[in-house]
Amino acid sequence: MYRRILLLLCVLLLCSCNVVKRVKDGDYLVSNTTILEDSTHVSNERINNIIEQKTNSGMRKFLGFPLKLHIYNLARPNIDSILYANVLSDSSKVKRKTALLSKKQFDKLMESRRNFNAWLKRTGEAPVIYNEDKTIKTASNLRKYYYSKGWFNNEISYDVVKDSNKLAQVTYKVKKKTPYILDSLRPFISSPEIDSLYSEFSKNSLLKKGEQYDEENYENERDRINTYLRNSGFYYFGQDYIRFEMDTINTNHKIHTDLIIANRTIRGDDSTTTTPFKVYKIKEVNIFTDDNFENRFEAISDTTTFKGFNLYSKGKLRYKPKALTDAIFIAKGKKFSALAQSRTSRYLNDLQMFRYPNIDFIENESDTTLTANIFLEPKKKYALSFDSDINQSNIQSIGFSFSSGLKIRNIFRGAEVLEITGIAAIGASKSRNDPDDAFFDINEFGGNIRLTIPRLLSPFKTGKIIPKYMSPSTAINLSATSQQNIGLDKQSLSGIFSYNWYPSKSVTNKLELFNINFVKNLNTSNYFGVYDNSFISLNSIARDINYIASDAFLSDDDLGSNQYDPAEVFIDDVLSGNTSLVSSDDDYLTVNNINERKERLTENNLIVSTSFDYKKDKRNNIFDNDFSILKLRFELAGNLLSNISNLIGSSKNDAGNYEVFDVAFSQYFKTEIDYIKYIDLGNKNVLAFRSYAGIAIPYGNANSIPFAESFFAGGPNDNRAWTAYNLGPGSSKSTDEFNEANFKLHLSAEQRFSLFGAFKGAVFVDAGNIWNVLDNVTDEDATLTNLDSLKDIAIGSGFGLRYDFDFFVLRFDIGFKTYDPSQDESNRWFREYNFRNAVYNIGINYPF
């Protein structure tokens, strides 16, 4: 492996010597550009982006290997001349090839060579040739930039070093000199009504005396004042009426600033007049509930007035008035507000009832009032969806799934949305041994009903705590699924009652007031058929101790059989002392651990929980690569049932737990924190970090966490050097098919970069593990006992290739076990660091 890497490095080094292959004599390839600020190298990406003529991609990154430039250099600049000289000019050669391939195929061959040459040019990157004009323009742009930051007297120069290898290095030198400081700010406001508000809106001014001049602060202050006045009733106001005039003559590097806000300008056909700005109030709010192109000539037939709002319909009014007026922030008698207008548009869109809501304001000539007309075009009441899929997995050779959904809008005339979905799946299991059994012996059926109400459904008034501009909504969700020949053949029922609201554009809150989940295992006797590693482990121990029961334990020929009763008998005999094993033996502990895990994974689960989710996403758009995302989750389960059981004096089972419907309900506290940070390094290079921690602590009516609420490690979106469920817990050498625990730590760092075209690359490091803590697991290797247990954090590293389809990214990652805690402490680093033991992951979109 290392020889191959060394060979690759040599090839890359040799290739890098030929970067000037397409550089003409007298021209120079820009090999390096540097900005020195008062003799200090500038690493600020924003300043470096000012450079008009950057180097080719990769000239200073990835071992100095400009991949795109080399791809471009592979293209022939005169492909047509080459084809003519080598092939087309020789009539005998053309005749031979035409006879061999046919005229049509020969023409396609020539065209394909031209197309491939064009593809190399498109995919590659032409050499960046030094251009004096662009260097002068960069120097000018740098002077403007430093001027905008307060260094008015800055000096910019540049040096260009050209060598005999046709390479040019450009260095820009910046002398900032003394900065200018804001000393005073005086207002000159023409309109009396705006002037009367100056003392109020100047309190939060972004222009502070004593601070260095920054042009961006002036622009932001202009936007801030404009926003304030637009939300204070000044309908015709715009930021063009705001300007700043600065005096810096003989001020000893101090700036005296005048804030000037002019009167309103009214332009007529042949004249222009000015008038003071006035505050406008809303006189009427008209809501046209069924406006569309088809009925544009029809007359209004249904009119309703509700709490100062006028509702009009050309047919029968389909909505309860309150459902629409709750979405309107523009109120009769209130001042005009651009914020109220934008909130109204957002809320109406969130209702999912209408296409592109339109809001028009009409000035009433008799006074300074406005009439607000809101035009709504309803979407279709019913929407159907269908989906199908063909799949394979580790339990089925082939499977088919079908799903269908029905969406009903405005079902109760309150802008509610009811969604009904159903799924059906059939498959052929890989373990089907009896030829008389049906080929499709796996099936799963399920259904879901979800009702979304555009308000908080509560007996209490919540408007002051969660005002309506946060777009509050209530969701009621009911679902049921049934599986056959899948695992333990589960049946599940769940119901969720939740509140959702959005305090700001970046923050999302969700409160699941009630989340009830009931899971029943119908085929617990198949446990060792699902978890056959445990079965094999028991079989091996039984043989080692020469175990013989009335029904002998399984032989080699019986492995894989569906008859697992001997394993159950063996466990009972070991734990009851009917074998040669004693409690201090390692094999006894193994059997006991297998039995505890079996009891936990086969028990029916009843979870009644309350949870709160907080998410703050600072990403502005899909092209933003400099942002952070914070997710928090808190969950409490079982407290309600525990309190009720205490109050009514319910009896406990033999294990000392309360039961509901003969099921011991779960009780635990669970919390998770997930933080993601992207740093834009420029030139389509992004450094991404992720940190995650989660813990679920059982108490009261439970001493363990349900399998569905546990944590696992490994997989394409976790530690990519291990497959899913294969890492941990801790340093244990577990052979379980699904390793899980109730505490998890995870850290990831990944650098993503552009290769060529839609292909992107990445290098990454993943670290983390899972442990058991404060539960009934006693295996020291699998538990977190103190900080020393953190030495069992697993580390994986690797690289990946991605293809960007614009609407999604297809991802291929290779992960290598860098530090494996399951190995002996002296042999954990780079033990299986090779392609043979690597894990190959395929995923959709980025892992975080």
PDB file of N, CA and C in Angstrom, residues 22-68:
ATOM      1  N   ARG A  22       0.591  24.551 -21.848  1.00  0.00           N
ATOM      2  CA  ARG A  22      -0.207  25.344 -22.784  1.00  0.00           C
ATOM      3  C   ARG A  22       0.050  26.839 -22.655  1.00  0.00           C
ATOM      4  N   VAL A  23       1.144  27.219 -21.982  1.00  0.00           N
ATOM      5  CA  VAL A  23       1.488  28.639 -21.838  1.00  0.00           C
ATOM      6  C   VAL A  23       2.394  29.043 -22.994  1.00  0.00           C
ATOM      7  N   LYS A  24       1.979  30.039 -23.733  1.00  0.00           N
ATOM      8  CA  LYS A  24       2.736  30.479 -24.907  1.00  0.00           C
ATOM      9  C   LYS A  24       4.002  31.217 -24.480  1.00  0.00           C
ATOM     10  N   ASP A  25       4.956  31.283 -25.400  1.00  0.00           N
ATOM     11  CA  ASP A  25       6.173  32.055 -25.142  1.00  0.00           C
ATOM     12  C   ASP A  25       5.806  33.511 -24.937  1.00  0.00           C
ATOM     13  N   GLY A  26       6.412  34.098 -23.930  1.00  0.00           N
ATOM     14  CA  GLY A  26       6.116  35.496 -23.598  1.00  0.00           C
ATOM     15  C   GLY A  26       5.018  35.653 -22.576  1.00  0.00           C
ATOM     16  N   ASP A  27       4.266  34.568 -22.316  1.00  0.00           N
ATOM     17  CA  ASP A  27       3.235  34.593 -21.278  1.00  0.00           C
ATOM     18  C   ASP A  27       3.756  33.901 -20.023  1.00  0.00           C
ATOM     19  N   TYR A  28       3.072  34.190 -18.900  1.00  0.00           N
ATOM     20  CA  TYR A  28       3.486  33.623 -17.621  1.00  0.00           C
ATOM     21  C   TYR A  28       2.261  33.126 -16.864  1.00  0.00           C
ATOM     22  N   LEU A  29       2.396  31.895 -16.321  1.00  0.00           N
ATOM     23  CA  LEU A  29       1.336  31.310 -15.503  1.00  0.00           C
ATOM     24  C   LEU A  29       1.427  31.876 -14.079  1.00  0.00           C
ATOM     25  N   VAL A  30       0.311  32.377 -13.574  1.00  0.00           N
ATOM     26  CA  VAL A  30       0.292  32.921 -12.205  1.00  0.00           C
ATOM     27  C   VAL A  30       0.380  31.742 -11.228  1.00  0.00           C
ATOM     28  N   SER A  31       1.499  31.629 -10.545  1.00  0.00           N
ATOM     29  CA  SER A  31       1.722  30.493  -9.641  1.00  0.00           C
ATOM     30  C   SER A  31       1.437  30.834  -8.187  1.00  0.00           C
ATOM     31  N   ASN A  32       1.415  32.147  -7.863  1.00  0.00           N
ATOM     32  CA  ASN A  32       1.193  32.525  -6.465  1.00  0.00           C
ATOM     33  C   ASN A  32       0.741  33.980  -6.397  1.00  0.00           C
ATOM     34  N   THR A  33      -0.251  34.250  -5.570  1.00  0.00           N
ATOM     35  CA  THR A  33      -0.673  35.634  -5.307  1.00  0.00           C
ATOM     36  C   THR A  33      -0.729  35.820  -3.794  1.00  0.00           C
ATOM     37  N   THR A  34      -0.160  36.905  -3.331  1.00  0.00           N
ATOM     38  CA  THR A  34      -0.054  37.156  -1.895  1.00  0.00           C
ATOM     39  C   THR A  34      -0.396  38.604  -1.602  1.00  0.00           C
ATOM     40  N   ILE A  35      -1.074  38.824  -0.467  1.00  0.00           N
ATOM     41  CA  ILE A  35      -1.341  40.180   0.009  1.00  0.00           C
ATOM     42  C   ILE A  35      -0.598  40.366   1.323  1.00  0.00           C
ATOM     43  N   LEU A  36       0.235  41.403   1.392  1.00  0.00           N
ATOM     44  CA  LEU A  36       0.946  41.759   2.614  1.00  0.00           C
ATOM     45  C   LEU A  36       0.364  43.041   3.169  1.00  0.00           C
ATOM     46  N   GLU A  37      -0.155  42.956   4.387  1.00  0.00           N
ATOM     47  CA  GLU A  37      -0.754  44.115   5.049  1.00  0.00           C
ATOM     48  C   GLU A  37       0.212  44.583   6.123  1.00  0.00           C
ATOM     49  N   ASP A  38       0.857  45.740   5.853  1.00  0.00           N
ATOM     50  CA  ASP A  38       1.903  46.238   6.752  1.00  0.00           C
ATOM     51  C   ASP A  38       2.910  45.135   7.040  1.00  0.00           C
ATOM     52  N   SER A  39       3.348  44.460   5.949  1.00  0.00           N
ATOM     53  CA  SER A  39       4.373  43.393   5.969  1.00  0.00           C
ATOM     54  C   SER A  39       3.883  42.079   6.566  1.00  0.00           C
ATOM     55  N   THR A  40       2.599  41.988   6.895  1.00  0.00           N
ATOM     56  CA  THR A  40       2.041  40.750   7.454  1.00  0.00           C
ATOM     57  C   THR A  40       1.155  40.071   6.414  1.00  0.00           C
ATOM     58  N   HIS A  41       1.360  38.758   6.256  1.00  0.00           N
ATOM     59  CA  HIS A  41       0.570  38.014   5.279  1.00  0.00           C
ATOM     60  C   HIS A  41      -0.908  38.015   5.655  1.00  0.00           C
ATOM     61  N   VAL A  42      -1.781  38.287   4.680  1.00  0.00           N
ATOM     62  CA  VAL A  42      -3.227  38.349   4.908  1.00  0.00           C
ATOM     63  C   VAL A  42      -3.845  36.992   4.600  1.00  0.00           C
ATOM     64  N   SER A  43      -4.509  36.398   5.612  1.00  0.00           N
ATOM     65  CA  SER A  43      -5.191  35.119   5.407  1.00  0.00           C
ATOM     66  C   SER A  43      -6.702  35.284   5.306  1.00  0.00           C
ATOM     67  N   ASN A  44      -7.202  36.504   5.556  1.00  0.00           N
ATOM     68  CA  ASN A  44      -8.637  36.774   5.512  1.00  0.00           C
ATOM     69  C   ASN A  44      -9.182  36.468   4.118  1.00  0.00           C
ATOM     70  N   GLU A  45     -10.159  35.536   4.064  1.00  0.00           N
ATOM     71  CA  GLU A  45     -10.675  35.099   2.776  1.00  0.00           C
ATOM     72  C   GLU A  45     -11.372  36.222   2.033  1.00  0.00           C
ATOM     73  N   ARG A  46     -12.084  37.081   2.788  1.00  0.00           N
ATOM     74  CA  ARG A  46     -12.810  38.178   2.146  1.00  0.00           C
ATOM     75  C   ARG A  46     -11.857  39.107   1.405  1.00  0.00           C
ATOM     76  N   ILE A  47     -10.698  39.402   2.014  1.00  0.00           N
ATOM     77  CA  ILE A  47      -9.728  40.287   1.363  1.00  0.00           C
ATOM     78  C   ILE A  47      -9.086  39.580   0.177  1.00  0.00           C
ATOM     79  N   ASN A  48      -8.755  38.301   0.346  1.00  0.00           N
ATOM     80  CA  ASN A  48      -8.130  37.559  -0.759  1.00  0.00           C
ATOM     81  C   ASN A  48      -9.061  37.398  -1.947  1.00  0.00           C
ATOM     82  N   ASN A  49     -10.363  37.421  -1.701  1.00  0.00           N
ATOM     83  CA  ASN A  49     -11.310  37.313  -2.815  1.00  0.00           C
ATOM     84  C   ASN A  49     -11.327  38.563  -3.690  1.00  0.00           C
ATOM     85  N   ILE A  50     -10.711  39.637  -3.217  1.00  0.00           N
ATOM     86  CA  ILE A  50     -10.647  40.868  -4.017  1.00  0.00           C
ATOM     87  C   ILE A  50      -9.732  40.677  -5.225  1.00  0.00           C
ATOM     88  N   ILE A  51      -8.780  39.760  -5.121  1.00  0.00           N
ATOM     89  CA  ILE A  51      -7.813  39.545  -6.196  1.00  0.00           C
ATOM     90  C   ILE A  51      -8.543  39.136  -7.472  1.00  0.00           C
ATOM     91  N   GLU A  52      -8.318  39.884  -8.527  1.00  0.00           N
ATOM     92  CA  GLU A  52      -8.992  39.639  -9.808  1.00  0.00           C
ATOM     93  C   GLU A  52      -8.462  38.398 -10.508  1.00  0.00           C
ATOM     94  N   GLN A  53      -7.171  38.133 -10.320  1.00  0.00           N
ATOM     95  CA  GLN A  53      -6.532  37.037 -11.063  1.00  0.00           C
ATOM     96  C   GLN A  53      -5.898  36.066 -10.073  1.00  0.00           C
ATOM     97  N   LYS A  54      -6.685  35.058  -9.682  1.00  0.00           N
ATOM     98  CA  LYS A  54      -6.191  34.061  -8.735  1.00  0.00           C
ATOM     99  C   LYS A  54      -5.445  32.950  -9.486  1.00  0.00           C
ATOM    100  N   THR A  55      -4.738  32.125  -8.730  1.00  0.00           N
ATOM    101  CA  THR A  55      -4.041  31.001  -9.338  1.00  0.00           C
ATOM    102  C   THR A  55      -5.026  29.908  -9.728  1.00  0.00           C
ATOM    103  N   ASN A  56      -4.570  28.982 -10.538  1.00  0.00           N
ATOM    104  CA  ASN A  56      -5.398  27.822 -10.882  1.00  0.00           C
ATOM    105  C   ASN A  56      -5.727  27.011  -9.635  1.00  0.00           C
ATOM    106  N   SER A  57      -6.899  26.355  -9.636  1.00  0.00           N
ATOM    107  CA  SER A  57      -7.328  25.534  -8.504  1.00  0.00           C
ATOM    108  C   SER A  57      -6.284  24.475  -8.209  1.00  0.00           C
ATOM    109  N   GLY A  58      -5.837  24.416  -6.961  1.00  0.00           N
ATOM    110  CA  GLY A  58      -4.897  23.388  -6.549  1.00  0.00           C
ATOM    111  C   GLY A  58      -3.441  23.764  -6.673  1.00  0.00           C
ATOM    112  N   MET A  59      -3.131  24.961  -7.207  1.00  0.00           N
ATOM    113  CA  MET A  59      -1.723  25.334  -7.333  1.00  0.00           C
ATOM    114  C   MET A  59      -1.035  25.391  -5.976  1.00  0.00           C
ATOM    115  N   ARG A  60      -1.831  25.753  -4.920  1.00  0.00           N
ATOM    116  CA  ARG A  60      -1.229  25.876  -3.591  1.00  0.00           C
ATOM    117  C   ARG A  60      -1.869  24.906  -2.597  1.00  0.00           C
ATOM    118  N   LYS A  61      -2.695  23.992  -3.109  1.00  0.00           N
ATOM    119  CA  LYS A  61      -3.369  23.035  -2.227  1.00  0.00           C
ATOM    120  C   LYS A  61      -3.174  21.631  -2.796  1.00  0.00           C
ATOM    121  N   PHE A  62      -3.409  20.639  -1.953  1.00  0.00           N
ATOM    122  CA  PHE A  62      -3.351  19.228  -2.344  1.00  0.00           C
ATOM    123  C   PHE A  62      -2.020  18.900  -3.029  1.00  0.00           C
ATOM    124  N   LEU A  63      -0.909  19.124  -2.286  1.00  0.00           N
ATOM    125  CA  LEU A  63       0.440  18.800  -2.740  1.00  0.00           C
ATOM    126  C   LEU A  63       0.856  19.647  -3.939  1.00  0.00           C
ATOM    127  N   GLY A  64       0.228  20.826  -4.109  1.00  0.00           N
ATOM    128  CA  GLY A  64       0.584  21.677  -5.231  1.00  0.00           C
ATOM    129  C   GLY A  64       0.215  21.093  -6.566  1.00  0.00           C
ATOM    130  N   PHE A  65      -0.803  20.283  -6.626  1.00  0.00           N
ATOM    131  CA  PHE A  65      -1.185  19.591  -7.853  1.00  0.00           C
ATOM    132  C   PHE A  65      -2.467  20.197  -8.408  1.00  0.00           C
ATOM    133  N   PRO A  66      -2.368  21.038  -9.437  1.00  0.00           N
ATOM    134  CA  PRO A  66      -3.565  21.652 -10.032  1.00  0.00           C
ATOM    135  C   PRO A  66      -4.271  20.680 -10.970  1.00  0.00           C
ATOM    136  N   LEU A  67      -5.130  19.829 -10.435  1.00  0.00           N
ATOM    137  CA  LEU A  67      -5.754  18.751 -11.192  1.00  0.00           C
ATOM    138  C   LEU A  67      -6.520  19.287 -12.398  1.00  0.00           C
ATOM    139  N   LYS A  68      -7.311  20.315 -12.189  1.00  0.00           N
ATOM    140  CA  LYS A  68      -8.120  20.847 -13.290  1.00  0.00           C
ATOM    141  C   LYS A  68      -7.249  21.397 -14.413  1.00  0.00           C
TER     142      LYS A  68
END
